[in-house]
mmCIF file of N, CA and C in Angstrom:
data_model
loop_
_atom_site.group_PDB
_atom_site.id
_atom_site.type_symbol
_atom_site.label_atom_id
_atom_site.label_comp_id
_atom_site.label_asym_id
_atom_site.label_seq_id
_atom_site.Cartn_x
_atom_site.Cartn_y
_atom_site.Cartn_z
ATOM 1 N N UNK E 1 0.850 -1.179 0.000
ATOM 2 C CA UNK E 1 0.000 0.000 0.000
ATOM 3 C C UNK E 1 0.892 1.238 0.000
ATOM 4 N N UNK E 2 1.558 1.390 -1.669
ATOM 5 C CA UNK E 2 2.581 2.420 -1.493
ATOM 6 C C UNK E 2 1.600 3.732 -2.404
ATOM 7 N N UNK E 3 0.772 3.873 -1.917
ATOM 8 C CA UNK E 3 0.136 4.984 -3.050
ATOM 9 C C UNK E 3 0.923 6.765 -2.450
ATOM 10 N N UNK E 4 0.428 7.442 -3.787
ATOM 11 C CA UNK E 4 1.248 8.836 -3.717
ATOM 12 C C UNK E 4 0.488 9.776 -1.878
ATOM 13 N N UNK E 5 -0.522 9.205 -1.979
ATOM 14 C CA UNK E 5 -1.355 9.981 -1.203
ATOM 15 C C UNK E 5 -0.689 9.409 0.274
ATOM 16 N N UNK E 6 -0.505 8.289 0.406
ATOM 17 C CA UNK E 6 0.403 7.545 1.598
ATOM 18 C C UNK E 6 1.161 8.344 1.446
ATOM 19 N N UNK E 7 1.750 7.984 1.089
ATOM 20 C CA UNK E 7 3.249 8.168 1.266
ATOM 21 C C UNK E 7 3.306 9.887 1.207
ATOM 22 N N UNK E 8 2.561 10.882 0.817
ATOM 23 C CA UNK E 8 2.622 11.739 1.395
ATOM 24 C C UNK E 8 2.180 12.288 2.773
ATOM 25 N N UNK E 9 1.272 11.641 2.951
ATOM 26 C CA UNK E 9 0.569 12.281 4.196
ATOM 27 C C UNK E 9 1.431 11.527 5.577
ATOM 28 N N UNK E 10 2.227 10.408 5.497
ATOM 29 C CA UNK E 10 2.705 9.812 6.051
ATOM 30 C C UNK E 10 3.117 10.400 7.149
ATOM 31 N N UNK E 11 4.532 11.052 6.868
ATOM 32 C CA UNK E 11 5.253 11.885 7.780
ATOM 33 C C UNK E 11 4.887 12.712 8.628
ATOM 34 N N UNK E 12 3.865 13.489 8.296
ATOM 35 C CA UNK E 12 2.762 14.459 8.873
ATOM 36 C C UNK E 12 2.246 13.474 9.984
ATOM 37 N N UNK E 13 1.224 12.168 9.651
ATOM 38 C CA UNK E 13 1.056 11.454 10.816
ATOM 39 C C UNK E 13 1.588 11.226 11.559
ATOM 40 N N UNK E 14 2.877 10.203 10.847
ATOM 41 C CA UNK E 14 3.813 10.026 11.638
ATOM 42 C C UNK E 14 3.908 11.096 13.003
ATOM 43 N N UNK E 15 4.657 12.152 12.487
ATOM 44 C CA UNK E 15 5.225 13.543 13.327
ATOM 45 C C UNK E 15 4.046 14.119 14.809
ATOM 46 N N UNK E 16 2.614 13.721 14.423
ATOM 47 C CA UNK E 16 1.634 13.819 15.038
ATOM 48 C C UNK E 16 1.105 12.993 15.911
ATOM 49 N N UNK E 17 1.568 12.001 15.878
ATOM 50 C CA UNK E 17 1.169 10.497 16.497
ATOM 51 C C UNK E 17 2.274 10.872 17.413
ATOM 52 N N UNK E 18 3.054 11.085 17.148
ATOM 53 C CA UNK E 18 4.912 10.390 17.917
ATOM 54 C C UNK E 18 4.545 11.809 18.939
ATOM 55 N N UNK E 19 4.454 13.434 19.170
ATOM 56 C CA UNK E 19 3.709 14.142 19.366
ATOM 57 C C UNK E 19 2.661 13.857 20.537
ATOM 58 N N UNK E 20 1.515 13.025 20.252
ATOM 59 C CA UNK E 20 0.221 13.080 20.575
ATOM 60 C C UNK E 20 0.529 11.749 21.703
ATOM 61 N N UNK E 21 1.799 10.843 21.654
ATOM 62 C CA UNK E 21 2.153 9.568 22.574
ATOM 63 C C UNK E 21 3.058 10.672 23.608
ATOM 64 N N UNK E 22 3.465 11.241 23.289
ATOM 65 C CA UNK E 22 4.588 12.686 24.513
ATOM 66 C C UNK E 22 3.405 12.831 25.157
ATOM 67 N N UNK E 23 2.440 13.725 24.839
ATOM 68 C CA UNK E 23 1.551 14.183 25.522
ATOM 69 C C UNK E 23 1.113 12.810 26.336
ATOM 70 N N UNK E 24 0.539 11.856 25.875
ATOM 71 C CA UNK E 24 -0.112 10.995 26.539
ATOM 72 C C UNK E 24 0.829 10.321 27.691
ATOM 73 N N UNK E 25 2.567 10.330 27.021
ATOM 74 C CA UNK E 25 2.963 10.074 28.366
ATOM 75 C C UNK E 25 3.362 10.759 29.813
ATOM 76 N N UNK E 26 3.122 12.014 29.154
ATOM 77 C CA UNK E 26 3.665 13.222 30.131
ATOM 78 C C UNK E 26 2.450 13.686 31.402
ATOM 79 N N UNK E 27 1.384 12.839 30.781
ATOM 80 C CA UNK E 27 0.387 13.365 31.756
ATOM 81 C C UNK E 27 -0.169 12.266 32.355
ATOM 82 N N UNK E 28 0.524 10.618 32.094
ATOM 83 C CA UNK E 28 -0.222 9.476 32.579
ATOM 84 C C UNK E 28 -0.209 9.425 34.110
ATOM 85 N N UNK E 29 0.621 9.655 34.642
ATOM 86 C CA UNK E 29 0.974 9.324 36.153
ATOM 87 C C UNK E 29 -0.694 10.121 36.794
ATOM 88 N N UNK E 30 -1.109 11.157 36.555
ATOM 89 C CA UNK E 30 -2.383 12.035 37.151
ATOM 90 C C UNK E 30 -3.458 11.685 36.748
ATOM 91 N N UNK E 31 -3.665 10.847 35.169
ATOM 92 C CA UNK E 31 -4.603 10.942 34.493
ATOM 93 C C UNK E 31 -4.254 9.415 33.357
ATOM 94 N N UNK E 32 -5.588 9.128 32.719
ATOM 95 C CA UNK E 32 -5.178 7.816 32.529
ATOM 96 C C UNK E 32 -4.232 7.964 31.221
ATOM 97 N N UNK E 33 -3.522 7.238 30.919
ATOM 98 C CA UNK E 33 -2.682 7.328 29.874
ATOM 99 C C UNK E 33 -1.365 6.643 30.775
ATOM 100 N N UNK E 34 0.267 7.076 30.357
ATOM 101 C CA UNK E 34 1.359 6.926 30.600
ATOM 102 C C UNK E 34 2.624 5.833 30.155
ATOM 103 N N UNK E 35 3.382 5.570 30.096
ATOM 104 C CA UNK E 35 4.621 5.361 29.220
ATOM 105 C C UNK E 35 4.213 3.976 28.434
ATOM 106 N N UNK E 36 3.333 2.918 28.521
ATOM 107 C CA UNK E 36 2.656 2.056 27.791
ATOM 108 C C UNK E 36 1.718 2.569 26.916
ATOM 109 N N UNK E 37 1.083 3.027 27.155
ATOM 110 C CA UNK E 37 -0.277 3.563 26.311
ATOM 111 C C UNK E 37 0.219 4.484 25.237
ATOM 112 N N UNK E 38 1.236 5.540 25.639
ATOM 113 C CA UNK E 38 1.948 6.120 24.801
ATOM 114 C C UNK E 38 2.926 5.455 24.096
ATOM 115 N N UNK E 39 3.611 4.816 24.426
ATOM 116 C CA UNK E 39 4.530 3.527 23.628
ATOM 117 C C UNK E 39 3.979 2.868 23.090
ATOM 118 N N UNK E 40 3.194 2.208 22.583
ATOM 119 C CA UNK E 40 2.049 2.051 21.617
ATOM 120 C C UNK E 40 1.849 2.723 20.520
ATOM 121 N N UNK E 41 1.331 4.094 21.067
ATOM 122 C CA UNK E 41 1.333 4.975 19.884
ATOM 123 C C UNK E 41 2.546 5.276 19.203
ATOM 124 N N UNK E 42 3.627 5.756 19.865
ATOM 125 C CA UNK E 42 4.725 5.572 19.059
ATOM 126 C C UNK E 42 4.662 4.512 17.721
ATOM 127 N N UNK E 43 4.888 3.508 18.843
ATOM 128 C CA UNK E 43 5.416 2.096 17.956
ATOM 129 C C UNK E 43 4.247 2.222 16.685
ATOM 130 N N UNK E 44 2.634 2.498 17.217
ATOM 131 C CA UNK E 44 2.273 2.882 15.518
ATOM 132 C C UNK E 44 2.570 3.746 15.377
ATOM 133 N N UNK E 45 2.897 4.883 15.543
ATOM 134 C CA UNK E 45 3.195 5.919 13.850
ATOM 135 C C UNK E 45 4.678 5.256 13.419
ATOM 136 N N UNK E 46 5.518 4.544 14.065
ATOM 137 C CA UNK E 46 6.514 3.897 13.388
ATOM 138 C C UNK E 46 6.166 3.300 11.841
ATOM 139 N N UNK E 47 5.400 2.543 12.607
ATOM 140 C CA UNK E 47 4.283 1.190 11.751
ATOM 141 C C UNK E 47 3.866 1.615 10.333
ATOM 142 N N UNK E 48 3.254 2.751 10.421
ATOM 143 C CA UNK E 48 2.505 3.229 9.706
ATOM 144 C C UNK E 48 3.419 4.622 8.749
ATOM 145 N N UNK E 49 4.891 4.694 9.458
ATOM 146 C CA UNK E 49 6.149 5.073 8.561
ATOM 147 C C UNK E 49 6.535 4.442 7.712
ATOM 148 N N UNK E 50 6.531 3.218 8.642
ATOM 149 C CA UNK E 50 7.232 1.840 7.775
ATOM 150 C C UNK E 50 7.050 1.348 6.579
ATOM 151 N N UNK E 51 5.311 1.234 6.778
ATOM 152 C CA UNK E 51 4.749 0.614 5.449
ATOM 153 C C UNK E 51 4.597 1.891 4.435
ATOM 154 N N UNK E 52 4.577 2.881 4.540
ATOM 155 C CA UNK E 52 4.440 3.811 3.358
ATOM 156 C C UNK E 52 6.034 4.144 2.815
ATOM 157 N N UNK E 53 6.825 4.304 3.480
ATOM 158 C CA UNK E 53 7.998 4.717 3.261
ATOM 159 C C UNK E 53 9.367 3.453 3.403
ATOM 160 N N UNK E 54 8.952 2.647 4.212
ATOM 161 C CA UNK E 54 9.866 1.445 3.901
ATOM 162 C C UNK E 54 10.662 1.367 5.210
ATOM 163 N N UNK E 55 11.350 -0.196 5.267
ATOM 164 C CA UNK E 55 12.046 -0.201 7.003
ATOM 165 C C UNK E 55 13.513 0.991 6.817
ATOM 166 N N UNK E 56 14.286 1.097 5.866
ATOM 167 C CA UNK E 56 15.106 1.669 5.927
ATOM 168 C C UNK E 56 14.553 3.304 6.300
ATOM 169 N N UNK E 57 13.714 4.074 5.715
ATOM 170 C CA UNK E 57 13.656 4.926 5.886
ATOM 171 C C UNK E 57 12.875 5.106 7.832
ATOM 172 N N UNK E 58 12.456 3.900 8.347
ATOM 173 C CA UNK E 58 12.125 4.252 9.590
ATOM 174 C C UNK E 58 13.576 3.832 10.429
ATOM 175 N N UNK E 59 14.710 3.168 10.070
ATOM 176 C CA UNK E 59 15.903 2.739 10.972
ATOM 177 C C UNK E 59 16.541 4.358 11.054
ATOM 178 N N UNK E 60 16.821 5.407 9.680
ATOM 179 C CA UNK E 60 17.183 6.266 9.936
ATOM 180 C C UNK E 60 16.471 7.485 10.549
ATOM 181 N N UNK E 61 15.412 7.426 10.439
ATOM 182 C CA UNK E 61 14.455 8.131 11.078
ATOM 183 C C UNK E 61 14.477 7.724 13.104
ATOM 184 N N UNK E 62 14.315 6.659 13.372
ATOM 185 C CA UNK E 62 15.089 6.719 15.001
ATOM 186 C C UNK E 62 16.070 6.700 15.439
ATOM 187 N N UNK E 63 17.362 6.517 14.366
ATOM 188 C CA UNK E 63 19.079 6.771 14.899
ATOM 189 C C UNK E 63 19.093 5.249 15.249
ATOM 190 N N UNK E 64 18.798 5.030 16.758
ATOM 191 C CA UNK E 64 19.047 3.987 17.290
ATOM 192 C C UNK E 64 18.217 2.303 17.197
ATOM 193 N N UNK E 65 19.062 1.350 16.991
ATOM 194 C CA UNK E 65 18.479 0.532 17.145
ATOM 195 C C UNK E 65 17.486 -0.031 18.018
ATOM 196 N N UNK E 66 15.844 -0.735 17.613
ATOM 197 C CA UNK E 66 15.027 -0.610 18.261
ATOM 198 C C UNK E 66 15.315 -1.105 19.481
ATOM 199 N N UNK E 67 16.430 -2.195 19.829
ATOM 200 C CA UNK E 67 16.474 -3.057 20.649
ATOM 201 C C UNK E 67 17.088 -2.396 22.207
ATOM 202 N N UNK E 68 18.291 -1.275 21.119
ATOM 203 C CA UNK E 68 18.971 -0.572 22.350
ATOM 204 C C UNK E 68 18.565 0.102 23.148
ATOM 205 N N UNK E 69 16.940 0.853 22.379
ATOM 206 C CA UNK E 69 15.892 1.950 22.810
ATOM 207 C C UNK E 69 14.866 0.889 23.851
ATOM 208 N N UNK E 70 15.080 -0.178 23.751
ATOM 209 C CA UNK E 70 14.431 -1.203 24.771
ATOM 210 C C UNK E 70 15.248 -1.441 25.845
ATOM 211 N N UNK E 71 16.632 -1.868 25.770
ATOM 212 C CA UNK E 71 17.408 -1.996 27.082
ATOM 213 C C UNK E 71 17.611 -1.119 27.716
ATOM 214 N N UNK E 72 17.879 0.083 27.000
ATOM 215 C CA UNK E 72 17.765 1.608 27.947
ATOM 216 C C UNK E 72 16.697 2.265 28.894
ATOM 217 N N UNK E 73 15.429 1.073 27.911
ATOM 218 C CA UNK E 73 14.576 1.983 28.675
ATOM 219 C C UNK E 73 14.386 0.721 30.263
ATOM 220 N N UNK E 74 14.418 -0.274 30.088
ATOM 221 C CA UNK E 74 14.721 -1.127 30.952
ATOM 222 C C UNK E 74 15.582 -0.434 32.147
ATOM 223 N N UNK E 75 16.609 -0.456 31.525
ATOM 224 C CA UNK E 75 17.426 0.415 32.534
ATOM 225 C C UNK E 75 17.034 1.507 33.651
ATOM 226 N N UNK E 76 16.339 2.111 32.879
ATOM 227 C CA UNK E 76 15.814 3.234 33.245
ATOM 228 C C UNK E 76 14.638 3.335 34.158
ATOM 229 N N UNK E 77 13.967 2.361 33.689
ATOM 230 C CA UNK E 77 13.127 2.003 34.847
ATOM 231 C C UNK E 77 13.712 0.798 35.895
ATOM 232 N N UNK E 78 14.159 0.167 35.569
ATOM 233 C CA UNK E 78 15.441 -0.238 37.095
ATOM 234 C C UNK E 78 15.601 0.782 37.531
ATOM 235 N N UNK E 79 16.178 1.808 37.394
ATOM 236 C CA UNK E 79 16.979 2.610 38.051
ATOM 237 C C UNK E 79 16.196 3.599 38.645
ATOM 238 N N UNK E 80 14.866 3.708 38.635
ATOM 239 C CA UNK E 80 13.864 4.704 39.018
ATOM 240 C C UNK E 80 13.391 3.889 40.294
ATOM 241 N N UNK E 81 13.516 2.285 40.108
ATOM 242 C CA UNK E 81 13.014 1.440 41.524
ATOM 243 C C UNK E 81 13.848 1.845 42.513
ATOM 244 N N UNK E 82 15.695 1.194 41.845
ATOM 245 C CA UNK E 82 16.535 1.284 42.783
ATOM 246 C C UNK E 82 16.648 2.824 43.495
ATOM 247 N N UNK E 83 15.901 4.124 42.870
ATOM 248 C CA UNK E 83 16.954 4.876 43.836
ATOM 249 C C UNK E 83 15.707 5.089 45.014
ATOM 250 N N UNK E 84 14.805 4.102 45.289
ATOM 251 C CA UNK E 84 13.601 4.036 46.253
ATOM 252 C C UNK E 84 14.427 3.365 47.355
ATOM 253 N N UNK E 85 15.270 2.608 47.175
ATOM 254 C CA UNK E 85 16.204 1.638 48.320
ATOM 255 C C UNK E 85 16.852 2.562 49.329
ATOM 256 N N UNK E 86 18.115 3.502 48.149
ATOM 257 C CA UNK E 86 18.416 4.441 48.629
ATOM 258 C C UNK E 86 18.228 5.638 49.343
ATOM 259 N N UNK E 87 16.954 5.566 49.200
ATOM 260 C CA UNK E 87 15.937 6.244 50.089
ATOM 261 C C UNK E 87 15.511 6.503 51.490
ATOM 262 N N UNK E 88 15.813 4.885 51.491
ATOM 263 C CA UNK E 88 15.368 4.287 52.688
ATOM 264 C C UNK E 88 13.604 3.917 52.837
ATOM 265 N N UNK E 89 13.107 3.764 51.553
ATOM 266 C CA UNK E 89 11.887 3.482 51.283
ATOM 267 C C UNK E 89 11.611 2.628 50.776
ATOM 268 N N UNK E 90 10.245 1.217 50.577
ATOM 269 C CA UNK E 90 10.263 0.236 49.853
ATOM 270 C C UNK E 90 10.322 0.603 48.304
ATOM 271 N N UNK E 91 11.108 -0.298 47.769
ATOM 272 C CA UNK E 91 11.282 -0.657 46.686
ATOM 273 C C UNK E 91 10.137 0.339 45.263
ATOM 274 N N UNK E 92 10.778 0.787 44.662
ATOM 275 C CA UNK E 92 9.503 1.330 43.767
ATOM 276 C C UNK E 92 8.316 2.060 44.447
ATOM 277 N N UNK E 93 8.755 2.618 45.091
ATOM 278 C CA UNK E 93 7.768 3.796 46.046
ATOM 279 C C UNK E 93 8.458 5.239 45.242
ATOM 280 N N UNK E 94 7.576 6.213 44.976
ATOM 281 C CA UNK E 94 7.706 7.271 44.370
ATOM 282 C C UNK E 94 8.256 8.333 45.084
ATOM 283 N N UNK E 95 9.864 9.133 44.531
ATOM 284 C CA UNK E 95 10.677 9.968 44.975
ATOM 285 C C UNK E 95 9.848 11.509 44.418
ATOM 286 N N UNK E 96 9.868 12.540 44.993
ATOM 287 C CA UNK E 96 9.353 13.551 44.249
ATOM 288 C C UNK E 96 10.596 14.580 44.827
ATOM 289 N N UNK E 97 11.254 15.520 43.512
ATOM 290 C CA UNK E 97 11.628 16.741 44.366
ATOM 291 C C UNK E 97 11.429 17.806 43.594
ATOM 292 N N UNK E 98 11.336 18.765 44.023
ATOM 293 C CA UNK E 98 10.770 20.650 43.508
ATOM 294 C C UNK E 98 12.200 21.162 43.414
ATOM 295 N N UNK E 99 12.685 21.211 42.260
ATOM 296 C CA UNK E 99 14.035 22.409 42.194
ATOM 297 C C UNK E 99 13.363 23.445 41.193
ATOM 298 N N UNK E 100 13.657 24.987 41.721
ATOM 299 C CA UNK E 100 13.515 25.871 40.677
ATOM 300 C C UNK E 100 14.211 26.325 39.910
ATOM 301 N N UNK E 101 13.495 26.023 38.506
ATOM 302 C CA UNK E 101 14.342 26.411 37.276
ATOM 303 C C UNK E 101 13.809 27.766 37.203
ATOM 304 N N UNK E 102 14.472 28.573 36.915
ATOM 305 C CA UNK E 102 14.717 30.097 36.035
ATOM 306 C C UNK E 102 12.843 30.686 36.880
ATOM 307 N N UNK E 103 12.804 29.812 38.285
ATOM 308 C CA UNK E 103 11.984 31.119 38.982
ATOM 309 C C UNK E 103 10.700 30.424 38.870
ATOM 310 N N UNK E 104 10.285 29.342 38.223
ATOM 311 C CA UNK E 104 9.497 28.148 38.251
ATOM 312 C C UNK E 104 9.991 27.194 39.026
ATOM 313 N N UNK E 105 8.682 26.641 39.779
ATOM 314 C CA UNK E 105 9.181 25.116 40.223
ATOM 315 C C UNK E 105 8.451 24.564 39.628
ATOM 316 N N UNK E 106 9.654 23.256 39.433
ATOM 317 C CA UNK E 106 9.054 21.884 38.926
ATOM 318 C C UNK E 106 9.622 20.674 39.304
ATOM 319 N N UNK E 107 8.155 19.966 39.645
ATOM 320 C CA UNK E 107 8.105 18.536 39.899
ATOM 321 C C UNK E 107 8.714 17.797 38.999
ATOM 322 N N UNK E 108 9.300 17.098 39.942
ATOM 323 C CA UNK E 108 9.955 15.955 39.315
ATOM 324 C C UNK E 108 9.975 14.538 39.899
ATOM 325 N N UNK E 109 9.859 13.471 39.259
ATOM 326 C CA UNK E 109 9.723 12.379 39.884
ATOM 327 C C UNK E 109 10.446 10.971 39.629
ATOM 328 N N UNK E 110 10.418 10.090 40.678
ATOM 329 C CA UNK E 110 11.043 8.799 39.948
ATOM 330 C C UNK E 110 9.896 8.478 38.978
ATOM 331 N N UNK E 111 8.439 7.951 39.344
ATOM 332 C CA UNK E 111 7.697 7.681 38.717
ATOM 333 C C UNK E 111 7.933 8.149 37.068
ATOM 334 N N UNK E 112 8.436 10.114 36.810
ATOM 335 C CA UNK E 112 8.226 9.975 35.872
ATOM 336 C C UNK E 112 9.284 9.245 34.960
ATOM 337 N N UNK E 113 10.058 8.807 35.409
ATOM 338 C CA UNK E 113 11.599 8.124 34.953
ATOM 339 C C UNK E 113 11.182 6.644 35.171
ATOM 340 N N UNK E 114 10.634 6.375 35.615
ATOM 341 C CA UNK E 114 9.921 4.644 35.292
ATOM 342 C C UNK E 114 8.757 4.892 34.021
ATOM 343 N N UNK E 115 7.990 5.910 33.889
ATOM 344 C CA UNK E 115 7.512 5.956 32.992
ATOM 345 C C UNK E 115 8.102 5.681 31.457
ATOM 346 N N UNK E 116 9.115 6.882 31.818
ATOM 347 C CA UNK E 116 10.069 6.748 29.940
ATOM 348 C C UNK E 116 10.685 5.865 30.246
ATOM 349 N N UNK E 117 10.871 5.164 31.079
ATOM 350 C CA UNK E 117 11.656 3.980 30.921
ATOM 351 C C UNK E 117 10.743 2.814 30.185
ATOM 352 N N UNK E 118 9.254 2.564 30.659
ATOM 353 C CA UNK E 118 8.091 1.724 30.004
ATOM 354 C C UNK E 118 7.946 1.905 28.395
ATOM 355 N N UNK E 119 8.113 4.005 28.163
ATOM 356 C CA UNK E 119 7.862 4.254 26.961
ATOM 357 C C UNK E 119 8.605 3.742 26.034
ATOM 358 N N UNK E 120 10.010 3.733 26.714
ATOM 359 C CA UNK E 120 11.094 3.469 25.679
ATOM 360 C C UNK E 120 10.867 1.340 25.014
ATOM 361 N N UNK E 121 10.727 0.860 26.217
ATOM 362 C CA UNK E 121 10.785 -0.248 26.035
ATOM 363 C C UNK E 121 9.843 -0.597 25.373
ATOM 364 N N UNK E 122 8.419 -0.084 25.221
ATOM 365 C CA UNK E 122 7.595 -0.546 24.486
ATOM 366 C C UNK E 122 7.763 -0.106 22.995
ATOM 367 N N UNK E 123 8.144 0.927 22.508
ATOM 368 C CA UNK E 123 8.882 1.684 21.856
ATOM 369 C C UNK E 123 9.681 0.755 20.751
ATOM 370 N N UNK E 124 10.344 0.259 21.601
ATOM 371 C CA UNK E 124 11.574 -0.658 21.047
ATOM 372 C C UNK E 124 11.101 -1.453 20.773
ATOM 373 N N UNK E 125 10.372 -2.479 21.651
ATOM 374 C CA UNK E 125 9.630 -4.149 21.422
ATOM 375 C C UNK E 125 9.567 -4.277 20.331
ATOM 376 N N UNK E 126 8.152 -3.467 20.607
ATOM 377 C CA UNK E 126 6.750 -3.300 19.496
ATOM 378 C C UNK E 126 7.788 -3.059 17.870
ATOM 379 N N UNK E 127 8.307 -2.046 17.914
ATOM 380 C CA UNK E 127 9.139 -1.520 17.019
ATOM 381 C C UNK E 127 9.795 -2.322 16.490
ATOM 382 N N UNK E 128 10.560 -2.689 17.186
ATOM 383 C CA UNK E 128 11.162 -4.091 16.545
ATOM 384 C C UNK E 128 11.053 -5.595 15.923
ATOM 385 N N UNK E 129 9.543 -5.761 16.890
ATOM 386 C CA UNK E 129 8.666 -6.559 15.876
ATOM 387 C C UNK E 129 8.347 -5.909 14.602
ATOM 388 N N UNK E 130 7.689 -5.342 14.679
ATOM 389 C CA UNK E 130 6.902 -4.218 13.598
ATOM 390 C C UNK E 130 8.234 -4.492 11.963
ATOM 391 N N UNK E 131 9.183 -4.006 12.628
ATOM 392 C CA UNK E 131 10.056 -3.459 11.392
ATOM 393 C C UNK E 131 10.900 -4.719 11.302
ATOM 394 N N UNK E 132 10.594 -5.935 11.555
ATOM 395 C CA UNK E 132 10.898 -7.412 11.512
ATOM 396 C C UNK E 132 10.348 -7.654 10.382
ATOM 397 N N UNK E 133 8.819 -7.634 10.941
ATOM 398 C CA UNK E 133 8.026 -8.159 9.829
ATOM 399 C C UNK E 133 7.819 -7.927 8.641
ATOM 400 N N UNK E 134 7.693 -6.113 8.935
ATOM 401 C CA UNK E 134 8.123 -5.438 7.773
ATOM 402 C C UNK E 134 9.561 -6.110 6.400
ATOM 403 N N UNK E 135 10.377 -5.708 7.176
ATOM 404 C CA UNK E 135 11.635 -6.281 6.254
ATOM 405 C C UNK E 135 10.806 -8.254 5.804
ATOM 406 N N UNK E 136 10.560 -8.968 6.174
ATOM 407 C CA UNK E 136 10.260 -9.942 6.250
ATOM 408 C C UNK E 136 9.209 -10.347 4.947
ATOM 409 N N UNK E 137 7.690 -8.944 5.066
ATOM 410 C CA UNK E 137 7.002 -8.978 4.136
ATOM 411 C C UNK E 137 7.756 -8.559 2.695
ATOM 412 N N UNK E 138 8.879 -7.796 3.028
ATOM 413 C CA UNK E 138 9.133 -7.377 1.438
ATOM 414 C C UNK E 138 10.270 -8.465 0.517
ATOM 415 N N UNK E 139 10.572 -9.818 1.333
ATOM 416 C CA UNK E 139 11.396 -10.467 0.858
ATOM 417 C C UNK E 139 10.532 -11.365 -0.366
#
C-alpha cells in the first residue's frame, strides 16, 4: 500500500502520532494514559512510517536501534526502583523533588523516569517486531 497519497501524508502522521504519545505520556501518572499507552502509539506511527515509506527509511528516522531503545529503557526504569532503596523506602515507592528552574518550580519524579523507561521499552519491542516483519514482508 505504497500509493502517492500515503506516502505523502505519512510523515505528517507520523510527526503527530509520535507528538500526541509525549503528551499521553507526560500526563499518565495524574490521568489515565502513561509510558505504555503512549509507547504504543509511538510504535504505531513507526508502523505506519514503515509501510508507506519502507524499514530503511524508519531505521534512519530513530538513529538507534530498536532493541537498544528497549534496554535503555529497561534500565531506566530499574533505576527509578533502585533509587527508592536508597531512600530508605520500599522498593519502587515514588521519589518527588521541587528544584527551581529560572523562577518556576518543577516537579519531578522517579515515577516519571519509570515511565520513559516503560515508553522506551515498548517503543523498542513493538518496534522491533513491527520493522521485523516489515523487512520480512518485502522479501
Amino acid at each position: 500500500m505504497r500509493t502517492v497519497i500515503f506516502r505523502s501524508i505519512a510523515p505528517f502522521l507520523t510527526s503527530l502520532m509520535v507528538l500526541f504519545s509525549i503528551f499521553v505520556l507526560l500526563r499518565g501518572h495524574n490521568e489515565p494514559g502513561g509510558g505504555f499507552i503512549g509507547g504504543l502509539i509511538a510504535a504505531s506511527a513507526l508502523a505506519i512510517y514503515g509501510i508507506a515509506c519502507g524499514v530503511a527509511a524508519v531505521r534512519r528516522a530513530i538513529y538507534f536501534h530498536p532493541m537498544a531503545l528497549s534496554a535503555f529503557g529497561l534500565f531506566m526504569a530499574t533505576v527509578a526502583g533502585v533509587l527508592s532503596v536508597f531512600a530508605s523506602v520500599p522498593f519502587m515507592s515514588g521519589l518527588w523533588t521541587y528544584p527551581v528552574i529560572f523562577g518556576v518550580e518543577l516537579a519531578l519524579s522517579s515515577v516519571l523516569v519509570f515511565d520513559v523507561g516503560v515508553y522506551l521499552v515498548v517503543v523498542g519491542a513493538i518496534g522491533s517486531i513491527a520493522l521485523g516483519l516489515e523487512e520480512g514482508d518485502r522479501d
